[in-house]
Amino acid sequence: MNRKRSLFFALTLLFAAAFAIKLHADAADEIARLAALMQWKPGTIVADIGAGDGSYSFAAAARVGPSGKVFATEIDQAKLKELNAEIKKRNLQNVTVLESAEADTNLPVACCDAIFLRRVYHHLTKPAEFNANLIRSLKPGGRLAIIEFPPRPGLEPVEGVPANRGGHGIPQKIVIEELTAAGLQVEKIVNDWPGDSYCVLFVRK
């Protein structure tokens, strides 16, 4: 029995390690594509809105280099704590964690060359207010990337979001309508983004 438990434990650890490696590779590959699309270079200042476990923030930090900077924002207290711990563990000098709010990124004014939201926009309960904050934080000529997926059957609806989302996810048309109404201009649409997603790139003129 003990041997079975030991084997199960070892296999669980192996699976977790393999998953972590794959997640890191996926994040690095996706960030490489995003960096090319948004024209990042060493020294670029980027914000990852809704950073989660930080995988994409850390991949972005490697892309922009020590002369660049990444703001990793989160609303969840447990994730904020984990992000700060991981940054300390990795000794990352170019990543800053910010606590965001329902309608506010809490980013400084005109701080960013680029901002991205990866599968976060469909969770926004106050998109108009949040969009105004996103634009406030972009430098003139700065770019915003929204990576999302259309509503999918079988997923629980997100509580508190506008009814026009049509389920868990968001139609591309709605993303474009809301952010162009906020004052941004569509620069490019990519419909073959990883994970059956799309990416809409906006620019602040």
Coordinates of N, CA and C in Angstrom, one line a residue:
M1 N 0.8 -1.2 0.0 CA 0.0 0.0 0.0 C 0.9 1.3 0.0
N2 N 1.9 1.2 0.8 CA 2.8 2.3 0.9 C 3.5 2.6 -0.4
R3 N 3.9 1.5 -1.1 CA 4.5 1.6 -2.4 C 3.6 2.2 -3.4
K4 N 2.3 1.9 -3.4 CA 1.3 2.5 -4.3 C 1.2 4.0 -4.0
R5 N 1.1 4.3 -2.7 CA 1.0 5.7 -2.4 C 2.3 6.5 -2.8
S6 N 3.4 5.9 -2.6 CA 4.7 6.6 -3.1 C 4.7 6.8 -4.6
L7 N 4.3 5.7 -5.3 CA 4.2 5.8 -6.8 C 3.2 6.9 -7.2
F8 N 2.1 6.9 -6.6 CA 1.1 7.9 -6.9 C 1.6 9.3 -6.6
F9 N 2.3 9.5 -5.5 CA 2.8 10.8 -5.1 C 3.9 11.2 -6.1
A10 N 4.7 10.3 -6.5 CA 5.8 10.6 -7.5 C 5.2 11.0 -8.8
L11 N 4.2 10.2 -9.3 CA 3.6 10.5 -10.6 C 2.9 11.9 -10.5
T12 N 2.3 12.2 -9.4 CA 1.6 13.5 -9.2 C 2.6 14.6 -9.3
L13 N 3.7 14.5 -8.7 CA 4.8 15.5 -8.7 C 5.3 15.6 -10.2
L14 N 5.5 14.5 -10.8 CA 6.0 14.5 -12.2 C 5.0 15.2 -13.1
F15 N 3.7 14.9 -13.0 CA 2.7 15.6 -13.8 C 2.7 17.1 -13.5
A16 N 2.8 17.5 -12.2 CA 2.8 18.9 -11.9 C 4.0 19.6 -12.5
A17 N 5.1 19.0 -12.4 CA 6.3 19.6 -13.0 C 6.2 19.7 -14.5
A18 N 5.7 18.7 -15.2 CA 5.5 18.7 -16.6 C 4.5 19.8 -17.0
F19 N 3.5 19.9 -16.2 CA 2.5 21.0 -16.5 C 3.1 22.4 -16.4
A20 N 3.9 22.5 -15.3 CA 4.5 23.8 -15.1 C 5.5 24.2 -16.2
I21 N 6.2 23.2 -16.7 CA 7.1 23.5 -17.8 C 6.4 23.8 -19.1
K22 N 5.3 23.1 -19.3 CA 4.5 23.4 -20.5 C 3.8 24.8 -20.4
L23 N 3.3 25.1 -19.2 CA 2.7 26.5 -19.0 C 3.7 27.6 -19.3
H24 N 5.0 27.4 -18.8 CA 6.0 28.3 -19.0 C 6.3 28.5 -20.4
A25 N 6.4 27.3 -21.1 CA 6.7 27.4 -22.6 C 5.6 28.1 -23.4
D26 N 4.4 27.7 -23.0 CA 3.2 28.3 -23.7 C 3.2 29.8 -23.5
A27 N 3.5 30.3 -22.2 CA 3.5 31.7 -21.9 C 4.6 32.4 -22.7
A28 N 5.8 31.8 -22.7 CA 6.9 32.4 -23.5 C 6.6 32.5 -25.0
D29 N 6.0 31.5 -25.5 CA 5.7 31.5 -27.0 C 4.6 32.5 -27.3
E30 N 3.6 32.6 -26.4 CA 2.5 33.6 -26.7 C 3.0 35.0 -26.5
I31 N 3.8 35.2 -25.5 CA 4.4 36.6 -25.2 C 5.3 37.0 -26.4
A32 N 6.1 36.0 -26.9 CA 6.9 36.3 -28.1 C 6.1 36.8 -29.3
R33 N 5.0 36.2 -29.5 CA 4.1 36.6 -30.6 C 3.4 38.0 -30.3
L34 N 3.0 38.2 -29.0 CA 2.4 39.4 -28.6 C 3.4 40.6 -28.7
A35 N 4.7 40.3 -28.3 CA 5.7 41.3 -28.3 C 6.0 41.8 -29.8
A36 N 6.0 40.8 -30.7 CA 6.2 41.2 -32.1 C 5.0 42.0 -32.6
L37 N 3.8 41.6 -32.3 CA 2.6 42.3 -32.7 C 2.5 43.7 -32.2
M38 N 2.9 43.9 -30.9 CA 2.8 45.2 -30.3 C 4.1 46.0 -30.4
Q39 N 5.1 45.4 -31.0 CA 6.4 46.1 -31.3 C 7.1 46.5 -30.0
W40 N 7.2 45.5 -29.1 CA 8.0 45.7 -27.9 C 9.5 45.7 -28.3
K41 N 10.3 46.4 -27.5 CA 11.7 46.4 -27.6 C 12.3 46.5 -26.2
P42 N 13.6 46.3 -26.0 CA 14.2 46.6 -24.7 C 13.9 48.0 -24.2
G43 N 13.4 48.1 -23.0 CA 13.0 49.4 -22.5 C 11.6 49.7 -22.5
T44 N 10.8 48.8 -23.2 CA 9.3 49.0 -23.3 C 8.7 48.8 -21.9
I45 N 7.7 49.6 -21.6 CA 7.0 49.5 -20.4 C 5.6 48.9 -20.7
V46 N 5.3 47.8 -20.0 CA 4.2 46.9 -20.3 C 3.4 46.7 -19.1
A47 N 2.0 46.6 -19.2 CA 1.2 46.2 -18.1 C 0.4 44.9 -18.5
D48 N 0.4 44.0 -17.6 CA -0.4 42.7 -17.7 C -1.5 42.9 -16.7
I49 N -2.7 43.1 -17.3 CA -3.9 43.3 -16.4 C -4.6 42.0 -16.1
G50 N -4.7 41.7 -14.8 CA -5.2 40.4 -14.4 C -4.1 39.4 -14.5
A51 N -3.0 39.6 -13.9 CA -1.8 38.8 -14.1 C -1.9 37.3 -13.6
G52 N -2.8 37.0 -12.8 CA -2.9 35.6 -12.3 C -1.7 35.1 -11.6
D53 N -1.1 34.0 -12.0 CA 0.0 33.5 -11.4 C 1.3 34.1 -11.8
G54 N 1.2 35.1 -12.8 CA 2.4 35.8 -13.2 C 3.2 35.3 -14.4
S55 N 2.7 34.1 -14.9 CA 3.5 33.5 -16.0 C 3.7 34.4 -17.2
Y56 N 2.7 35.2 -17.5 CA 2.8 36.0 -18.7 C 3.6 37.3 -18.4
S57 N 3.4 37.8 -17.1 CA 4.2 39.0 -16.7 C 5.7 38.6 -16.7
F58 N 6.0 37.5 -16.2 CA 7.5 37.1 -16.1 C 8.1 36.9 -17.5
A59 N 7.3 36.3 -18.4 CA 7.7 36.2 -19.8 C 7.9 37.5 -20.4
A60 N 7.0 38.4 -20.1 CA 7.1 39.8 -20.7 C 8.3 40.5 -20.1
A61 N 8.6 40.3 -18.8 CA 9.8 40.9 -18.2 C 11.0 40.5 -18.9
A62 N 11.1 39.2 -19.3 CA 12.3 38.7 -20.0 C 12.4 39.4 -21.4
R63 N 11.3 39.7 -22.0 CA 11.3 40.3 -23.3 C 11.7 41.7 -23.3
V64 N 11.2 42.5 -22.3 CA 11.6 44.0 -22.3 C 12.9 44.2 -21.7
G65 N 13.5 43.2 -21.0 CA 14.8 43.4 -20.4 C 14.9 44.3 -19.2
P66 N 16.1 44.3 -18.6 CA 16.3 45.1 -17.4 C 16.0 46.6 -17.5
S67 N 16.1 47.1 -18.7 CA 15.8 48.5 -19.0 C 14.3 48.8 -19.1
G68 N 13.5 47.7 -19.3 CA 12.1 47.8 -19.4 C 11.4 47.6 -18.1
K69 N 10.1 47.6 -18.1 CA 9.3 47.4 -16.9 C 8.0 46.7 -17.2
V70 N 7.5 45.9 -16.2 CA 6.2 45.2 -16.3 C 5.4 45.5 -15.1
F71 N 4.2 46.1 -15.3 CA 3.3 46.2 -14.2 C 2.4 45.0 -14.2
A72 N 2.3 44.2 -13.1 CA 1.4 43.1 -13.0 C 0.3 43.4 -12.1
T73 N -0.9 43.5 -12.6 CA -2.1 43.9 -11.8 C -3.0 42.7 -11.4
E74 N -3.5 42.8 -10.3 CA -4.4 41.7 -9.8 C -5.4 42.3 -8.8
I75 N -6.6 41.7 -8.8 CA -7.6 42.1 -7.8 C -7.8 41.1 -6.7
D76 N -7.3 39.9 -6.9 CA -7.4 38.8 -5.9 C -6.3 38.9 -4.9
Q77 N -6.6 38.9 -3.6 CA -5.6 39.1 -2.6 C -4.6 37.9 -2.5
A78 N -5.1 36.7 -2.6 CA -4.2 35.6 -2.6 C -3.3 35.6 -3.8
K79 N -3.7 35.9 -4.9 CA -2.9 36.0 -6.1 C -1.8 37.1 -6.0
L80 N -2.2 38.2 -5.4 CA -1.3 39.3 -5.1 C -0.2 38.9 -4.2
K81 N -0.5 38.1 -3.2 CA 0.5 37.6 -2.3 C 1.5 36.7 -3.0
E82 N 0.9 35.8 -3.8 CA 1.7 34.8 -4.5 C 2.6 35.5 -5.5
L83 N 2.1 36.5 -6.2 CA 2.9 37.3 -7.2 C 4.1 37.9 -6.5
N84 N 3.9 38.6 -5.4 CA 4.9 39.3 -4.7 C 6.0 38.3 -4.2
A85 N 5.5 37.1 -3.7 CA 6.5 36.1 -3.3 C 7.3 35.6 -4.4
E86 N 6.7 35.3 -5.6 CA 7.4 34.8 -6.7 C 8.4 35.8 -7.3
I87 N 8.0 37.1 -7.3 CA 9.0 38.1 -7.7 C 10.2 38.2 -6.8
K88 N 9.9 38.1 -5.5 CA 11.0 38.1 -4.6 C 11.9 36.8 -4.8
K89 N 11.3 35.7 -5.0 CA 12.0 34.4 -5.2 C 12.9 34.5 -6.4
R90 N 12.4 35.1 -7.5 CA 13.1 35.2 -8.8 C 14.0 36.4 -8.8
N91 N 13.9 37.3 -7.8 CA 14.7 38.5 -7.7 C 14.5 39.4 -9.0
L92 N 13.3 39.6 -9.4 CA 13.0 40.3 -10.5 C 12.9 41.8 -10.2
Q93 N 13.7 42.6 -10.8 CA 13.8 44.0 -10.5 C 12.9 44.9 -11.4
N94 N 12.4 44.3 -12.5 CA 11.7 45.0 -13.5 C 10.2 44.7 -13.5
V95 N 9.7 44.1 -12.4 CA 8.3 43.7 -12.3 C 7.7 44.4 -11.1
T96 N 6.6 45.1 -11.2 CA 5.9 45.8 -10.1 C 4.5 45.3 -10.0
V97 N 4.1 44.8 -8.8 CA 2.7 44.3 -8.6 C 1.8 45.5 -8.1
L98 N 0.7 45.6 -8.7 CA -0.3 46.6 -8.3 C -1.7 45.9 -8.0
E99 N -2.3 46.4 -7.0 CA -3.7 45.9 -6.7 C -4.6 46.7 -7.5
S100 N -5.4 46.1 -8.3 CA -6.4 46.8 -9.1 C -7.8 46.7 -8.5
A101 N -8.7 47.4 -9.0 CA -10.1 47.4 -8.5 C -11.1 47.1 -9.6
E102 N -12.3 47.0 -9.2 CA -13.4 46.7 -10.2 C -13.4 47.6 -11.4
A103 N -13.2 48.9 -11.1 CA -13.3 49.9 -12.2 C -12.0 50.6 -12.4
D104 N -10.9 50.2 -11.9 CA -9.7 50.9 -11.9 C -8.4 50.0 -12.0
T105 N -7.5 50.3 -12.9 CA -6.3 49.5 -13.0 C -5.3 49.9 -11.9
N106 N -5.4 51.1 -11.4 CA -4.5 51.7 -10.4 C -3.1 51.9 -11.0
L107 N -3.0 51.9 -12.3 CA -1.8 52.2 -13.0 C -1.5 53.7 -13.0
P108 N -0.3 54.1 -13.0 CA 0.0 55.6 -13.1 C -0.5 56.1 -14.4
V109 N -0.7 57.4 -14.5 CA -1.1 58.1 -15.7 C 0.0 58.1 -16.8
A110 N -0.4 57.7 -18.0 CA 0.6 57.7 -19.1 C 1.9 57.0 -18.8
C111 N 1.7 55.8 -18.2 CA 2.9 55.1 -17.8 C 3.3 54.0 -18.8
C112 N 2.4 53.6 -19.7 CA 2.7 52.4 -20.5 C 2.8 52.6 -22.0
D113 N 3.7 51.9 -22.6 CA 3.8 51.8 -24.0 C 2.8 50.7 -24.5
A114 N 2.6 49.7 -23.7 CA 1.7 48.6 -24.1 C 1.0 48.0 -22.9
I115 N -0.3 47.7 -23.1 CA -1.1 47.0 -22.1 C -1.8 45.8 -22.7
F116 N -1.8 44.7 -22.0 CA -2.5 43.6 -22.5 C -3.4 43.0 -21.5
L117 N -4.6 42.5 -21.9 CA -5.5 41.7 -21.1 C -5.7 40.4 -21.7
R118 N -5.3 39.4 -21.1 CA -5.4 38.0 -21.7 C -6.5 37.3 -20.9
R119 N -7.7 37.1 -21.7 CA -8.9 36.4 -21.1 C -9.3 37.1 -19.8
V120 N -9.3 38.4 -19.8 CA -9.7 39.1 -18.6 C -10.8 40.0 -18.9
Y121 N -10.9 40.6 -20.2 CA -11.9 41.6 -20.5 C -13.3 41.1 -20.3
H122 N -13.6 39.8 -20.5 CA -15.0 39.3 -20.4 C -15.4 39.2 -18.9
H123 N -14.4 39.4 -18.0 CA -14.8 39.4 -16.6 C -15.1 40.8 -16.0
L124 N -14.9 41.8 -16.8 CA -15.0 43.2 -16.3 C -16.5 43.5 -16.1
T125 N -16.8 44.0 -14.9 CA -18.2 44.3 -14.5 C -18.5 45.7 -14.8
K126 N -17.5 46.6 -14.9 CA -17.7 48.0 -15.3 C -16.7 48.4 -16.4
P127 N -17.0 47.8 -17.6 CA -16.0 48.0 -18.7 C -15.8 49.5 -19.1
A128 N -16.9 50.3 -19.1 CA -16.7 51.7 -19.6 C -15.7 52.4 -18.6
E129 N -15.9 52.3 -17.3 CA -15.0 52.9 -16.4 C -13.6 52.3 -16.5
F130 N -13.5 51.0 -16.6 CA -12.2 50.4 -16.7 C -11.5 50.8 -18.0
N131 N -12.2 50.9 -19.1 CA -11.6 51.3 -20.3 C -11.0 52.7 -20.2
A132 N -11.7 53.6 -19.6 CA -11.2 55.0 -19.4 C -9.9 54.9 -18.6
N133 N -9.8 54.1 -17.7 CA -8.6 53.9 -16.9 C -7.4 53.3 -17.7
L134 N -7.8 52.4 -18.6 CA -6.7 51.8 -19.5 C -6.2 52.9 -20.4
I135 N -7.0 53.7 -21.0 CA -6.6 54.7 -21.9 C -5.8 55.8 -21.2
R136 N -6.2 56.1 -19.9 CA -5.5 57.1 -19.1 C -4.0 56.6 -18.9
S137 N -3.8 55.3 -18.8 CA -2.5 54.8 -18.5 C -1.6 54.6 -19.7
L138 N -2.2 54.7 -20.9 CA -1.4 54.5 -22.1 C -0.8 55.8 -22.5
K139 N 0.5 55.8 -23.0 CA 1.1 56.9 -23.6 C 0.5 57.2 -24.9
P140 N 0.6 58.4 -25.5 CA 0.1 58.6 -26.8 C 0.9 57.7 -27.8
G141 N 0.2 57.0 -28.7 CA 0.8 56.0 -29.5 C 0.9 54.7 -28.9
G142 N 0.5 54.6 -27.6 CA 0.6 53.3 -26.9 C -0.4 52.3 -27.5
R143 N -0.2 51.0 -27.2 CA -1.0 50.0 -27.8 C -1.7 49.1 -26.7
L144 N -2.9 48.7 -27.0 CA -3.7 47.8 -26.1 C -4.0 46.6 -26.8
A145 N -3.7 45.4 -26.2 CA -4.1 44.1 -26.9 C -5.2 43.4 -26.0
I146 N -6.3 43.1 -26.6 CA -7.3 42.3 -25.9 C -7.3 40.9 -26.5
I147 N -6.9 39.9 -25.7 CA -6.9 38.5 -26.1 C -8.2 37.9 -25.4
E148 N -9.1 37.4 -26.3 CA -10.4 36.9 -25.7 C -10.8 35.7 -26.6
F149 N -12.0 35.1 -26.1 CA -12.6 34.1 -26.9 C -14.1 34.3 -26.9
P150 N -14.8 33.9 -28.0 CA -16.2 34.1 -28.1 C -16.9 33.3 -27.0
P151 N -18.2 33.6 -26.7 CA -18.9 32.9 -25.6 C -18.9 31.4 -26.0
R152 N -18.7 30.5 -25.0 CA -18.6 29.1 -25.2 C -19.7 28.4 -24.5
P153 N -20.4 27.4 -25.1 CA -21.4 26.6 -24.4 C -20.7 25.8 -23.3
G154 N -21.5 25.6 -22.2 CA -21.0 24.7 -21.1 C -20.2 25.4 -20.1
L155 N -19.9 26.7 -20.3 CA -19.2 27.5 -19.2 C -20.2 28.3 -18.4
E156 N -19.9 28.4 -17.1 CA -20.8 29.2 -16.3 C -20.7 30.6 -16.6
P157 N -21.9 31.3 -16.7 CA -21.8 32.8 -16.9 C -21.0 33.5 -15.9
V158 N -20.4 34.6 -16.3 CA -19.7 35.4 -15.3 C -20.7 36.4 -14.6
E159 N -20.6 36.4 -13.3 CA -21.6 37.2 -12.5 C -21.3 38.7 -12.6
G160 N -22.3 39.5 -12.9 CA -22.2 40.9 -12.8 C -21.7 41.6 -14.1
V161 N -21.4 40.9 -15.1 CA -21.0 41.5 -16.4 C -22.2 42.0 -17.2
P162 N -22.0 42.9 -18.2 CA -23.2 43.3 -19.0 C -23.8 42.1 -19.8
A163 N -25.1 42.2 -20.0 CA -25.8 41.1 -20.6 C -25.4 40.9 -22.1
N164 N -24.8 41.8 -22.7 CA -24.5 41.7 -24.1 C -23.3 40.7 -24.4
R165 N -22.7 40.2 -23.3 CA -21.6 39.2 -23.5 C -22.1 37.9 -24.1
G166 N -23.3 37.6 -23.8 CA -23.9 36.4 -24.4 C -23.4 35.1 -23.9
G167 N -22.9 35.1 -22.6 CA -22.4 33.9 -22.0 C -21.0 34.1 -21.5
H168 N -20.3 33.0 -21.2 CA -18.9 33.1 -20.7 C -18.0 33.3 -21.9
G169 N -17.4 34.5 -22.0 CA -16.6 34.9 -23.1 C -17.1 36.2 -23.6
I170 N -16.7 36.7 -24.8 CA -17.2 37.9 -25.3 C -17.1 38.0 -26.8
P171 N -18.1 38.3 -27.6 CA -18.0 38.5 -29.0 C -16.9 39.5 -29.4
Q172 N -16.2 39.3 -30.4 CA -15.1 40.2 -30.9 C -15.8 41.6 -31.2
K173 N -16.9 41.6 -31.8 CA -17.6 42.8 -32.2 C -17.9 43.7 -31.0
I174 N -18.2 43.1 -29.8 CA -18.5 43.9 -28.6 C -17.2 44.6 -28.1
V175 N -16.1 43.8 -28.1 CA -14.8 44.3 -27.7 C -14.4 45.6 -28.5
I176 N -14.6 45.4 -29.9 CA -14.2 46.5 -30.8 C -15.1 47.7 -30.5
E177 N -16.4 47.5 -30.4 CA -17.4 48.6 -30.2 C -17.1 49.4 -28.9
E178 N -16.8 48.7 -27.8 CA -16.6 49.3 -26.5 C -15.3 50.1 -26.5
L179 N -14.2 49.6 -27.1 CA -12.9 50.2 -27.0 C -12.8 51.3 -28.0
T180 N -13.4 51.2 -29.1 CA -13.4 52.3 -30.1 C -14.3 53.5 -29.5
A181 N -15.4 53.1 -28.9 CA -16.2 54.2 -28.2 C -15.4 54.9 -27.1
A182 N -14.5 54.2 -26.5 CA -13.7 54.8 -25.4 C -12.6 55.7 -26.0
G183 N -12.3 55.6 -27.3 CA -11.4 56.5 -27.9 C -10.2 55.8 -28.6
L184 N -10.1 54.5 -28.6 CA -9.0 53.8 -29.2 C -9.3 53.5 -30.7
Q185 N -8.3 53.2 -31.4 CA -8.4 52.8 -32.8 C -7.9 51.4 -33.1
V186 N -8.7 50.6 -33.8 CA -8.3 49.3 -34.1 C -7.1 49.3 -35.1
E187 N -6.0 48.6 -34.7 CA -4.8 48.6 -35.6 C -4.7 47.3 -36.3
K188 N -5.1 46.2 -35.6 CA -5.0 44.9 -36.2 C -5.8 43.9 -35.5
I189 N -6.4 42.9 -36.3 CA -7.2 41.8 -35.7 C -6.5 40.5 -36.1
V190 N -6.3 39.7 -35.1 CA -5.7 38.3 -35.3 C -6.7 37.3 -34.8
N191 N -7.2 36.5 -35.8 CA -8.2 35.5 -35.4 C -7.7 34.1 -35.1
D192 N -6.4 33.9 -35.3 CA -5.9 32.5 -35.0 C -5.0 32.5 -33.8
W193 N -5.4 33.2 -32.8 CA -4.6 33.3 -31.5 C -4.7 31.9 -30.8
P194 N -3.6 31.5 -30.1 CA -3.6 30.2 -29.4 C -4.8 30.1 -28.5
G195 N -5.3 28.8 -28.3 CA -6.4 28.5 -27.4 C -7.7 28.9 -28.0
D196 N -7.9 28.8 -29.3 CA -9.1 29.2 -30.0 C -9.6 30.6 -29.6
S197 N -8.6 31.5 -29.5 CA -8.9 32.9 -29.1 C -8.7 33.8 -30.2
Y198 N -9.0 35.1 -30.0 CA -8.7 36.1 -31.0 C -7.9 37.2 -30.2
C199 N -7.2 38.1 -31.0 CA -6.5 39.2 -30.4 C -6.9 40.4 -31.2
V200 N -7.3 41.5 -30.5 CA -7.6 42.7 -31.2 C -6.6 43.7 -30.6
L201 N -5.9 44.4 -31.5 CA -4.8 45.3 -31.2 C -5.4 46.7 -31.4
F202 N -5.3 47.5 -30.4 CA -5.8 48.9 -30.5 C -4.6 49.9 -30.3
V203 N -4.7 51.1 -30.8 CA -3.7 52.1 -30.6 C -4.3 53.4 -30.1
R204 N -3.6 54.1 -29.2 CA -4.1 55.4 -28.7 C -3.4 56.5 -29.6
K205 N -4.2 57.1 -30.4 CA -3.6 58.2 -31.3 C -3.3 59.4 -30.5

